[in-house]
PDB file of C-alpha atoms in Angstrom:
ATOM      1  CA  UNK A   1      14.939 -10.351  -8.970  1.00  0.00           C
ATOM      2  CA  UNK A   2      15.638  -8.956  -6.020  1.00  0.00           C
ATOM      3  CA  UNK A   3      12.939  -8.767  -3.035  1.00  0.00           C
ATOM      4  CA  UNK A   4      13.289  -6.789   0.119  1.00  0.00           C
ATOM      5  CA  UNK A   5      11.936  -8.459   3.001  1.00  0.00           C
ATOM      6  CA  UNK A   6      10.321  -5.840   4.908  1.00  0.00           C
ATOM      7  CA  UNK A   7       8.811  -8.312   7.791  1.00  0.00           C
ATOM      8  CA  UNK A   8      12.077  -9.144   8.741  1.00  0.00           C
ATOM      9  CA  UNK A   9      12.734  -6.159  10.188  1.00  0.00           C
ATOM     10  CA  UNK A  10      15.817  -4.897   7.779  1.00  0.00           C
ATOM     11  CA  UNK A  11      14.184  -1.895   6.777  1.00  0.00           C
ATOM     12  CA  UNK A  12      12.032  -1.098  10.074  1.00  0.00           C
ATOM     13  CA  UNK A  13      14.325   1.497  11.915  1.00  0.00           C
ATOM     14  CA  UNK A  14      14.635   3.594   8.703  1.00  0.00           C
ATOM     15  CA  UNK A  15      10.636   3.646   8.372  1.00  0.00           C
ATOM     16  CA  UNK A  16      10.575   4.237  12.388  1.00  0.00           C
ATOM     17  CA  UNK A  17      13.509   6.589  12.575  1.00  0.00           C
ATOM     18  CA  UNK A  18      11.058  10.131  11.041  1.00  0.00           C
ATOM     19  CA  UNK A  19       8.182   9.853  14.258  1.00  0.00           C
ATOM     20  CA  UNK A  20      11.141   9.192  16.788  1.00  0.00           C
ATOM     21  CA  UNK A  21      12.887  12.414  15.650  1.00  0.00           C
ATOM     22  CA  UNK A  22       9.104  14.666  15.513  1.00  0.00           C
ATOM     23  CA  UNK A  23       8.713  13.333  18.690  1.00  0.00           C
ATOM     24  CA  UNK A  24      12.535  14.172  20.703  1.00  0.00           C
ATOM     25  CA  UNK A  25      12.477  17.233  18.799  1.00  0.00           C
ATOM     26  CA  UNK A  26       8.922  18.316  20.015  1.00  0.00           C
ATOM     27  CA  UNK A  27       9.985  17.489  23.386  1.00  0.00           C
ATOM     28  CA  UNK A  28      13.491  19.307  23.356  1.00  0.00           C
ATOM     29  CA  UNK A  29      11.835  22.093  22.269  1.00  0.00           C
ATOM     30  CA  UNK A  30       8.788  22.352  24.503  1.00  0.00           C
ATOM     31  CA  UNK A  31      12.073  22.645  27.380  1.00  0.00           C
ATOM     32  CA  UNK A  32      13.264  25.872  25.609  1.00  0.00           C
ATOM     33  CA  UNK A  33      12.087  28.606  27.566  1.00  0.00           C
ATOM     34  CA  UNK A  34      10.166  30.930  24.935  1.00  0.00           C
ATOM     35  CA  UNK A  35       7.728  33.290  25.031  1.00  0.00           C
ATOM     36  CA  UNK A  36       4.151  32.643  24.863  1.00  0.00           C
ATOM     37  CA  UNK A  37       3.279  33.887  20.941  1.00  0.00           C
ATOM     38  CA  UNK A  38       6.820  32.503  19.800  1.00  0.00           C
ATOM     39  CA  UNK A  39       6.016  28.549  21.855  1.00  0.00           C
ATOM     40  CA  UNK A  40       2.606  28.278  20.161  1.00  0.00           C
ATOM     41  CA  UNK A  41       4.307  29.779  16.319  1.00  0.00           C
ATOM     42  CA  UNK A  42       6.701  26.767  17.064  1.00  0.00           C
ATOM     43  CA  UNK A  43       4.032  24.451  18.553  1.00  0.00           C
ATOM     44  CA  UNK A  44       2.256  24.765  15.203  1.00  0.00           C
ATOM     45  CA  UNK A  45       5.474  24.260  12.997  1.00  0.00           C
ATOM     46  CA  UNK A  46       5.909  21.089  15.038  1.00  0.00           C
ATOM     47  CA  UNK A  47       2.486  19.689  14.628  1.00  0.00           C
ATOM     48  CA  UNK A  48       3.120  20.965  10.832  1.00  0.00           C
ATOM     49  CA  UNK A  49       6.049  18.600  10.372  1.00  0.00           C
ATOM     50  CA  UNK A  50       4.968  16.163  12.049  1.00  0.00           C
ATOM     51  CA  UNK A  51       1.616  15.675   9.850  1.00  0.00           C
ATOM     52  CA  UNK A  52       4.146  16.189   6.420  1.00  0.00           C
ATOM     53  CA  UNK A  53       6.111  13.048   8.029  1.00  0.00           C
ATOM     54  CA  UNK A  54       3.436  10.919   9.180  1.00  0.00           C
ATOM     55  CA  UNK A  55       2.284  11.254   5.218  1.00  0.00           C
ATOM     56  CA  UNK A  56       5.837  11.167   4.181  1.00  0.00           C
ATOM     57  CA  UNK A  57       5.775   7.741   5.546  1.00  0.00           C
ATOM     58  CA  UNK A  58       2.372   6.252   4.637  1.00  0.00           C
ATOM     59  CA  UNK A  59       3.169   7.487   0.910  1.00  0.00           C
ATOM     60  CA  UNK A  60       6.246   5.085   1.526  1.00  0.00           C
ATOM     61  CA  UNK A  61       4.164   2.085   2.460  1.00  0.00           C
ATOM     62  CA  UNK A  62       2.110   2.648  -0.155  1.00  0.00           C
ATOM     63  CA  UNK A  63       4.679   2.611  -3.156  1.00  0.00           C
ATOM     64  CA  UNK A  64       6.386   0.299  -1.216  1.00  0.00           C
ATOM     65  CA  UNK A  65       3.257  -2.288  -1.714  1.00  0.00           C
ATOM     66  CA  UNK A  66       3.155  -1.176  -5.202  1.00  0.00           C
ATOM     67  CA  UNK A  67       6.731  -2.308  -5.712  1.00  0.00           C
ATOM     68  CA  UNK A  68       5.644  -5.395  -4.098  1.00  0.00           C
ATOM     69  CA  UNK A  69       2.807  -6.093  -6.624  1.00  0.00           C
ATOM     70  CA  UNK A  70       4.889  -5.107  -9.882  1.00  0.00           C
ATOM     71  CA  UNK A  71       7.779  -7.415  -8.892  1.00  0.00           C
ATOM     72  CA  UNK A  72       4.965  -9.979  -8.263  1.00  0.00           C
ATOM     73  CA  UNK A  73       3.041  -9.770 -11.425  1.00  0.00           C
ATOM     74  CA  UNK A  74       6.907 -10.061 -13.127  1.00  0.00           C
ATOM     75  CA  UNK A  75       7.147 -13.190 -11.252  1.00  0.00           C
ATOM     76  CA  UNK A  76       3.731 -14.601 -12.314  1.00  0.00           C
ATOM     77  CA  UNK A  77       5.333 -14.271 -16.044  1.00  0.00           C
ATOM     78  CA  UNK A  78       7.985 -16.461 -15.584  1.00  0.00           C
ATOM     79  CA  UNK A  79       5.788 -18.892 -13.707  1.00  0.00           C
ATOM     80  CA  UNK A  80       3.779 -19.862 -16.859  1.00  0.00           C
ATOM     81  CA  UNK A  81       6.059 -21.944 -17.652  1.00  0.00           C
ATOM     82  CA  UNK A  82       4.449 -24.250 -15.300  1.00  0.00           C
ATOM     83  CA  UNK A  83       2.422 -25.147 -18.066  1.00  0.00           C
ATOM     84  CA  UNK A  84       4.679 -26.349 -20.235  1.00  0.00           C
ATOM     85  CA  UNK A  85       6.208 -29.025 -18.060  1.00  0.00           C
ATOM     86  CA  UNK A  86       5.451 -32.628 -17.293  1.00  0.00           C
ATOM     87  CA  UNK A  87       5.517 -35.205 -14.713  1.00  0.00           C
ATOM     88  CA  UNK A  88       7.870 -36.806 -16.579  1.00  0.00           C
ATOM     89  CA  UNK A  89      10.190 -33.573 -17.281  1.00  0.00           C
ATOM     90  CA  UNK A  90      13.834 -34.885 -18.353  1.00  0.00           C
ATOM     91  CA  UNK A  91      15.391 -31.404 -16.537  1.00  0.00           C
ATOM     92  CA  UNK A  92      14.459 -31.928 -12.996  1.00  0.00           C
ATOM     93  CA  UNK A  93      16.047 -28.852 -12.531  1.00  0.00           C
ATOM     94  CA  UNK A  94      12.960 -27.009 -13.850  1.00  0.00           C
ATOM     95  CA  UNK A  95      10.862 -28.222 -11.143  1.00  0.00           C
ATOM     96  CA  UNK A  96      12.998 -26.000  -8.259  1.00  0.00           C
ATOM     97  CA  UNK A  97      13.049 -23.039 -10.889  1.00  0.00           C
ATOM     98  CA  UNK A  98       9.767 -23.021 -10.162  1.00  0.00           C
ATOM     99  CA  UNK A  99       9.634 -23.489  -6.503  1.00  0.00           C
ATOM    100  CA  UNK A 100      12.172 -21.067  -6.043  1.00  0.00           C
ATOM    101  CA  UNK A 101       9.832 -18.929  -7.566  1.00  0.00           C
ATOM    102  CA  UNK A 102       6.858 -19.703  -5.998  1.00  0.00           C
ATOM    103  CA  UNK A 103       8.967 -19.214  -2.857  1.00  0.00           C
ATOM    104  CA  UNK A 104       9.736 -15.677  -4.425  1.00  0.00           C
ATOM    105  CA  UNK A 105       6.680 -14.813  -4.424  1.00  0.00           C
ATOM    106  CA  UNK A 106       5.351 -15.760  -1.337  1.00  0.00           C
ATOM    107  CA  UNK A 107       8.632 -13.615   0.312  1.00  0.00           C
ATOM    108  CA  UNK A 108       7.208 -10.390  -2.108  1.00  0.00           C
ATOM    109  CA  UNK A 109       4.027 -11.155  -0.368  1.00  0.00           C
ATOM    110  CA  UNK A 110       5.040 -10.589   2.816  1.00  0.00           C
ATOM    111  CA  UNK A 111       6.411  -7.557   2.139  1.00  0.00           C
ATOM    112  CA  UNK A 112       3.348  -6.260   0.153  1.00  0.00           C
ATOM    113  CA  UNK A 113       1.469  -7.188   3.468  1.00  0.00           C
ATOM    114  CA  UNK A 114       4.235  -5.713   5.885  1.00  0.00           C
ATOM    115  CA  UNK A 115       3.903  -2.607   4.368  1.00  0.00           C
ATOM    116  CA  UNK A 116       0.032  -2.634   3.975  1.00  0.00           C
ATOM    117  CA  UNK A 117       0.038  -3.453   7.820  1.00  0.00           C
ATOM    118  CA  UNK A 118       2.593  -0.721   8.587  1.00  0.00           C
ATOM    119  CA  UNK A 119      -0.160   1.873   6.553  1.00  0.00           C
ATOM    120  CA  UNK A 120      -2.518   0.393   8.741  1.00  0.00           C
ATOM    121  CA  UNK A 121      -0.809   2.312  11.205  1.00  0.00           C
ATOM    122  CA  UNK A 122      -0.317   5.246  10.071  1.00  0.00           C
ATOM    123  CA  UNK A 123      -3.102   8.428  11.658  1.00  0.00           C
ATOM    124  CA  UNK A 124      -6.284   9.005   9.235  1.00  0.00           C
ATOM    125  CA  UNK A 125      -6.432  12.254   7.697  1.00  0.00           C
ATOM    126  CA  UNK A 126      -9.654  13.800   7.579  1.00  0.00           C
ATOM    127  CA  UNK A 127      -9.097  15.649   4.256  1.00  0.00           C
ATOM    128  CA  UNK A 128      -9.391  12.264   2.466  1.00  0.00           C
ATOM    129  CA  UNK A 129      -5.588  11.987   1.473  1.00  0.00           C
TER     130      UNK A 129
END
């Protein structure tokens, strides 16, 4: 199964790259020499977009955790077999299944937790979304 690793930065710039852009535009734009009604129409539309990403992106962490927590309870399956083995198992190579996914899981974890930590992050909306 595979797991993206989310703490190790291989997804970070894409989850980064949607504030960057709000922000460059808004400043690019605040240069443009407009008139007073037509700056604070596009000030608005600005601070518009910029809320629709910032929720764009926690809605991302959030299924992104999700993900994390489906793939984990799929690994917690194959892990009962744990209780079907001995200390004296004759296939040795059942003992690193199992670590292997024990280490699976603990790599899922960290991205259930990256993302968590990267909702963290994100601005509180007062309307309770």
């Amino acid at each position: 199964m595979p797991v993206i690793d989310l703490s190790q930065g291989n997804d970070r710039s894409a989850h980064h790259m949607g504030p960057t852009v709000v922000r460059r535009l808004t400043t690019l734009m605040r240069e443009v020499q407009l008139d007073c009604e037509c700056h604070s129409r596009l000030d608005e539309a600005l601070a518009r977009f910029a809320a629709l990403e910032e929720r764009r992106e926690a809605c991302q962490h959030l299924a992104s955790a999700r993900r994390q927590r489906e793939r984990i309870n799929a690994m917690l399956f194959f892990l009962q077999d744990l209780n079907d083995l001995t200390a004296a198992e004759g296939d040795r190579s059942a003992y690193l299944d199992i670590a292997l996914l024990f280490d699976d899981i603990a790599t899922t974890a960290r991205a259930g937790a990256f993302a968590m930590r990267q909702l963290s992050a994100c601005p509180a909306k007062s309307d309770g979304s």
